[in-house]
Amino acid sequence: MEWYKKLYIGESIQDKSEKIKWKINHNAGQIQIYIISLAANPENLLDIIPAWEVMQKFYPKKNLFIVGLAKGWEEAVEVVQRIVLEVYENTGGFRVREYLTGNMTESRGKT
C-alpha cells in the first residue's frame, strides 16, 4: 500500500488525517471513512473503497495507491470531483492516473 504525499483530504477530516492513515496502515477499524485510490482497472479513473474493506485479510493491498481520504460517501465523491477537476484544469484532459503518477518521483512515499 502506498500513499500519495499530497493526499486529497475531505473537509470534515482535515485535522484527523494522520491518525486515520495510521489506523488504516495498522488495520484498525474505520467506520464511515473512504479511501480514494487509483482504479484497479486502468480503464477507470479512481476507486472509492470503504476503509473497513481493506482490513480484510485477502484484500489486494499490495498495488493500492491511495490518493485521498474522506468521511462518508458524499464527501468521497466531492474529493474525487476535486481531483478530476484539478487534472482537467491542469492538463485539459482526464488522464488522472498519468497526472498523479507523473509527479510520483517527488510526491510518492511508501508506508
XYZ file of N, CA, C and O in Angstrom, residues 31-111:
324
model
N -14.970 3.263 10.583
C -16.343 3.348 10.088
C -16.547 4.713 9.434
O -16.074 5.724 9.938
N -17.212 4.737 8.324
C -17.551 5.930 7.548
C -16.358 6.585 6.857
O -16.483 7.658 6.297
N -15.191 5.960 6.887
C -14.034 6.507 6.186
C -13.903 5.788 4.846
O -14.028 4.574 4.764
N -13.654 6.574 3.808
C -13.491 6.036 2.465
C -12.111 6.387 1.940
O -11.616 7.489 2.157
N -11.521 5.431 1.259
C -10.222 5.587 0.631
C -10.454 5.835 -0.854
O -11.253 5.144 -1.481
N -9.747 6.811 -1.391
C -9.805 7.071 -2.823
C -8.449 6.647 -3.386
O -7.409 7.125 -2.925
N -8.485 5.733 -4.325
C -7.234 5.214 -4.883
C -7.291 5.217 -6.400
O -8.362 5.347 -6.997
N -6.106 5.068 -6.998
C -6.091 4.870 -8.440
C -6.878 3.603 -8.726
O -6.802 2.635 -7.969
N -7.634 3.614 -9.782
C -8.520 2.500 -10.095
C -7.737 1.213 -10.346
O -6.675 1.224 -10.970
N -8.269 0.114 -9.843
C -7.673 -1.198 -10.086
C -7.720 -1.522 -11.581
O -6.816 -2.137 -12.119
N -8.786 -1.093 -12.240
C -8.929 -1.264 -13.687
C -8.374 -0.007 -14.363
O -8.924 1.081 -14.178
N -7.315 -0.095 -15.128
C -6.717 1.093 -15.740
C -7.651 1.858 -16.679
O -7.368 2.994 -17.033
N -8.765 1.251 -17.062
C -9.739 1.942 -17.906
C -10.568 2.953 -17.105
O -11.198 3.828 -17.688
N -10.585 2.821 -15.792
C -11.341 3.726 -14.920
C -10.413 4.786 -14.350
O -9.190 4.666 -14.439
N -10.995 5.814 -13.721
C -10.188 6.891 -13.165
C -9.750 6.589 -11.734
O -8.569 6.508 -11.442
N -10.725 6.454 -10.835
C -10.445 6.271 -9.414
C -11.413 5.267 -8.817
O -12.502 5.055 -9.342
N -11.014 4.677 -7.691
C -11.897 3.804 -6.929
C -12.195 4.457 -5.588
O -11.303 5.081 -4.999
N -13.420 4.296 -5.124
C -13.792 4.721 -3.775
C -14.052 3.440 -2.991
O -14.937 2.668 -3.340
N -13.261 3.235 -1.942
C -13.291 1.974 -1.193
C -13.554 2.264 0.278
O -12.849 3.085 0.872
N -14.519 1.589 0.890
C -14.695 1.749 2.342
C -13.429 1.261 3.058
O -12.879 0.213 2.719
N -12.958 2.020 4.039
C -11.713 1.670 4.734
C -11.796 0.304 5.398
O -10.799 -0.421 5.460
N -12.971 -0.080 5.876
C -13.103 -1.384 6.534
C -12.827 -2.529 5.565
O -12.396 -3.602 5.952
N -13.050 -2.273 4.292
C -12.859 -3.325 3.296
C -11.384 -3.713 3.148
O -11.054 -4.877 2.965
N -10.484 -2.740 3.259
C -9.059 -3.054 3.112
C -8.489 -3.764 4.341
O -7.369 -4.245 4.306
N -9.264 -3.826 5.426
C -8.844 -4.557 6.620
C -8.909 -6.066 6.400
O -8.267 -6.816 7.119
N -9.673 -6.493 5.428
C -9.859 -7.917 5.198
C -8.531 -8.570 4.815
O -7.732 -8.001 4.062
N -8.312 -9.743 5.329
C -7.038 -10.432 5.181
C -6.595 -10.582 3.727
O -5.421 -10.404 3.403
N -7.497 -10.901 2.860
C -7.127 -11.187 1.479
C -7.364 -10.026 0.519
O -7.332 -10.214 -0.686
N -7.582 -8.826 1.056
C -7.764 -7.669 0.174
C -6.432 -7.375 -0.530
O -5.387 -7.347 0.107
N -6.447 -7.143 -1.834
C -5.200 -6.913 -2.574
C -4.613 -5.513 -2.324
O -4.770 -4.604 -3.120
N -3.941 -5.340 -1.197
C -3.396 -4.039 -0.806
C -2.071 -3.713 -1.483
O -1.667 -2.562 -1.536
N -1.385 -4.730 -1.964
C -0.031 -4.546 -2.471
C 0.065 -3.443 -3.527
O 0.969 -2.618 -3.483
N -0.846 -3.396 -4.453
C -0.798 -2.413 -5.537
C -1.726 -1.226 -5.312
O -1.995 -0.474 -6.248
N -2.199 -1.055 -4.097
C -3.128 0.027 -3.782
C -2.356 1.336 -3.620
O -1.451 1.431 -2.788
N -2.674 2.323 -4.445
C -2.046 3.644 -4.357
C -3.121 4.633 -3.944
O -3.980 5.005 -4.728
N -3.079 5.048 -2.695
C -4.117 5.894 -2.113
C -3.808 7.361 -2.383
O -2.727 7.847 -2.056
N -4.792 8.064 -2.951
C -4.616 9.476 -3.276
C -5.532 10.381 -2.457
O -5.356 11.603 -2.463
N -6.508 9.794 -1.737
C -7.421 10.631 -0.968
C -8.134 9.874 0.130
O -8.216 8.650 0.118
N -8.653 10.657 1.093
C -9.453 10.136 2.203
C -10.653 11.041 2.412
O -10.562 12.261 2.205
N -11.757 10.446 2.847
C -12.962 11.223 3.102
C -13.820 10.517 4.142
O -13.684 9.319 4.356
N -14.688 11.287 4.772
C -15.647 10.712 5.715
C -17.015 10.745 5.048
O -17.541 11.812 4.740
N -17.558 9.568 4.814
C -18.865 9.466 4.175
C -18.756 9.417 2.661
O -17.799 9.927 2.065
N -19.742 8.775 2.077
C -19.761 8.595 0.623
C -19.823 9.928 -0.119
O -19.113 10.146 -1.095
N -20.700 10.841 0.335
C -20.863 12.121 -0.355
C -19.562 12.907 -0.380
O -19.190 13.484 -1.396
N -18.861 12.930 0.764
C -17.592 13.648 0.808
C -16.554 12.970 -0.089
O -15.749 13.646 -0.736
N -16.569 11.642 -0.158
C -15.650 10.916 -1.037
C -15.897 11.309 -2.497
O -14.944 11.528 -3.256
N -17.148 11.425 -2.877
C -17.477 11.837 -4.247
C -16.997 13.269 -4.483
O -16.476 13.590 -5.560
N -17.127 14.149 -3.480
C -16.640 15.524 -3.613
C -15.118 15.562 -3.792
O -14.602 16.337 -4.592
N -14.403 14.718 -3.053
C -12.947 14.669 -3.178
C -12.563 14.167 -4.577
O -11.667 14.725 -5.214
N -13.244 13.147 -5.055
C -12.988 12.639 -6.412
C -13.249 13.745 -7.436
O -12.454 13.946 -8.358
N -14.329 14.463 -7.249
C -14.654 15.566 -8.160
C -13.539 16.612 -8.146
O -13.127 17.101 -9.205
N -13.039 16.922 -6.968
C -11.951 17.901 -6.840
C -10.691 17.417 -7.572
O -10.026 18.186 -8.265
N -10.373 16.138 -7.448
C -9.193 15.573 -8.116
C -9.354 15.653 -9.632
O -8.470 16.134 -10.341
N -10.490 15.192 -10.120
C -10.730 15.168 -11.568
C -10.738 16.591 -12.134
O -10.170 16.846 -13.206
N -11.343 17.525 -11.418
C -11.371 18.913 -11.872
C -9.957 19.499 -11.917
O -9.595 20.190 -12.875
N -9.139 19.203 -10.913
C -7.755 19.682 -10.910
C -6.975 19.122 -12.098
O -6.232 19.841 -12.765
N -7.169 17.845 -12.369
C -6.492 17.220 -13.510
C -6.931 17.908 -14.802
O -6.099 18.247 -15.652
N -8.228 18.123 -14.953
C -8.733 18.754 -16.174
C -8.202 20.178 -16.330
O -7.784 20.579 -17.413
N -8.215 20.937 -15.235
C -7.737 22.325 -15.300
C -6.251 22.403 -15.644
O -5.816 23.328 -16.317
N -5.464 21.436 -15.195
C -4.023 21.469 -15.419
C -3.574 20.792 -16.707
O -2.471 21.069 -17.186
N -4.405 19.902 -17.246
C -3.975 19.154 -18.432
C -4.924 19.284 -19.618
O -4.545 18.937 -20.734
N -6.154 19.696 -19.362
C -7.133 19.756 -20.437
C -7.734 18.400 -20.759
O -8.449 18.244 -21.734
N -7.426 17.390 -19.949
C -7.945 16.043 -20.173
C -8.286 15.364 -18.862
O -8.302 16.001 -17.802
N -8.553 14.082 -18.954
C -8.973 13.320 -17.776
C -8.036 12.147 -17.490
O -8.465 11.112 -17.027
N -6.764 12.320 -17.754
C -5.789 11.256 -17.524
C -5.292 11.351 -16.080
O -4.166 11.752 -15.819
N -6.166 10.967 -15.165
C -5.897 11.087 -13.734
C -4.680 10.266 -13.331
O -3.786 10.755 -12.632
N -4.628 9.028 -13.776
C -3.504 8.152 -13.418
C -2.173 8.763 -13.856
O -1.220 8.836 -13.083
N -2.106 9.229 -15.088
C -0.870 9.808 -15.596
C -0.510 11.085 -14.852
O 0.656 11.341 -14.553
N -1.519 11.901 -14.550
C -1.284 13.159 -13.830
C -0.712 12.887 -12.440
O 0.288 13.478 -12.046
N -1.340 11.971 -11.713
C -0.888 11.699 -10.346
C 0.420 10.928 -10.320
O 1.268 11.171 -9.470
N 0.613 9.997 -11.217
C 1.853 9.232 -11.222
C 2.978 9.985 -11.907
O 4.148 9.666 -11.676
N 2.660 10.979 -12.687
C 3.694 11.798 -13.309
C 4.496 12.579 -12.289
O 5.645 12.928 -12.517
N 3.894 12.841 -11.137
C 4.563 13.564 -10.064
C 5.130 12.621 -9.013
O 5.560 13.066 -7.966
N 5.122 11.326 -9.283
C 5.495 10.358 -8.251
C 6.909 10.505 -7.732
O 7.143 10.282 -6.565
N 7.857 10.861 -8.548
C 9.235 10.919 -8.069
C 9.391 11.921 -6.945
O 10.177 11.727 -6.048
N 8.590 12.958 -6.947
C 8.678 13.938 -5.869
C 7.547 13.820 -4.872
O 7.625 14.366 -3.789
N 6.466 13.121 -5.202
C 5.273 13.124 -4.367
C 4.887 11.766 -3.813
O 3.826 11.618 -3.249
N 5.718 10.780 -3.981
C 5.312 9.434 -3.605
C 6.083 8.958 -2.378
O 7.271 9.177 -2.270
N 5.370 8.314 -1.464
C 6.031 7.777 -0.291
C 5.455 6.434 0.072
O 4.257 6.234 0.006
N 6.302 5.501 0.435
C 5.823 4.169 0.831
C 5.610 4.138 2.336
O 6.339 4.761 3.076
N 4.596 3.371 2.733
C 4.372 3.145 4.170
C 4.222 1.678 4.431
O 3.960 0.915 3.579
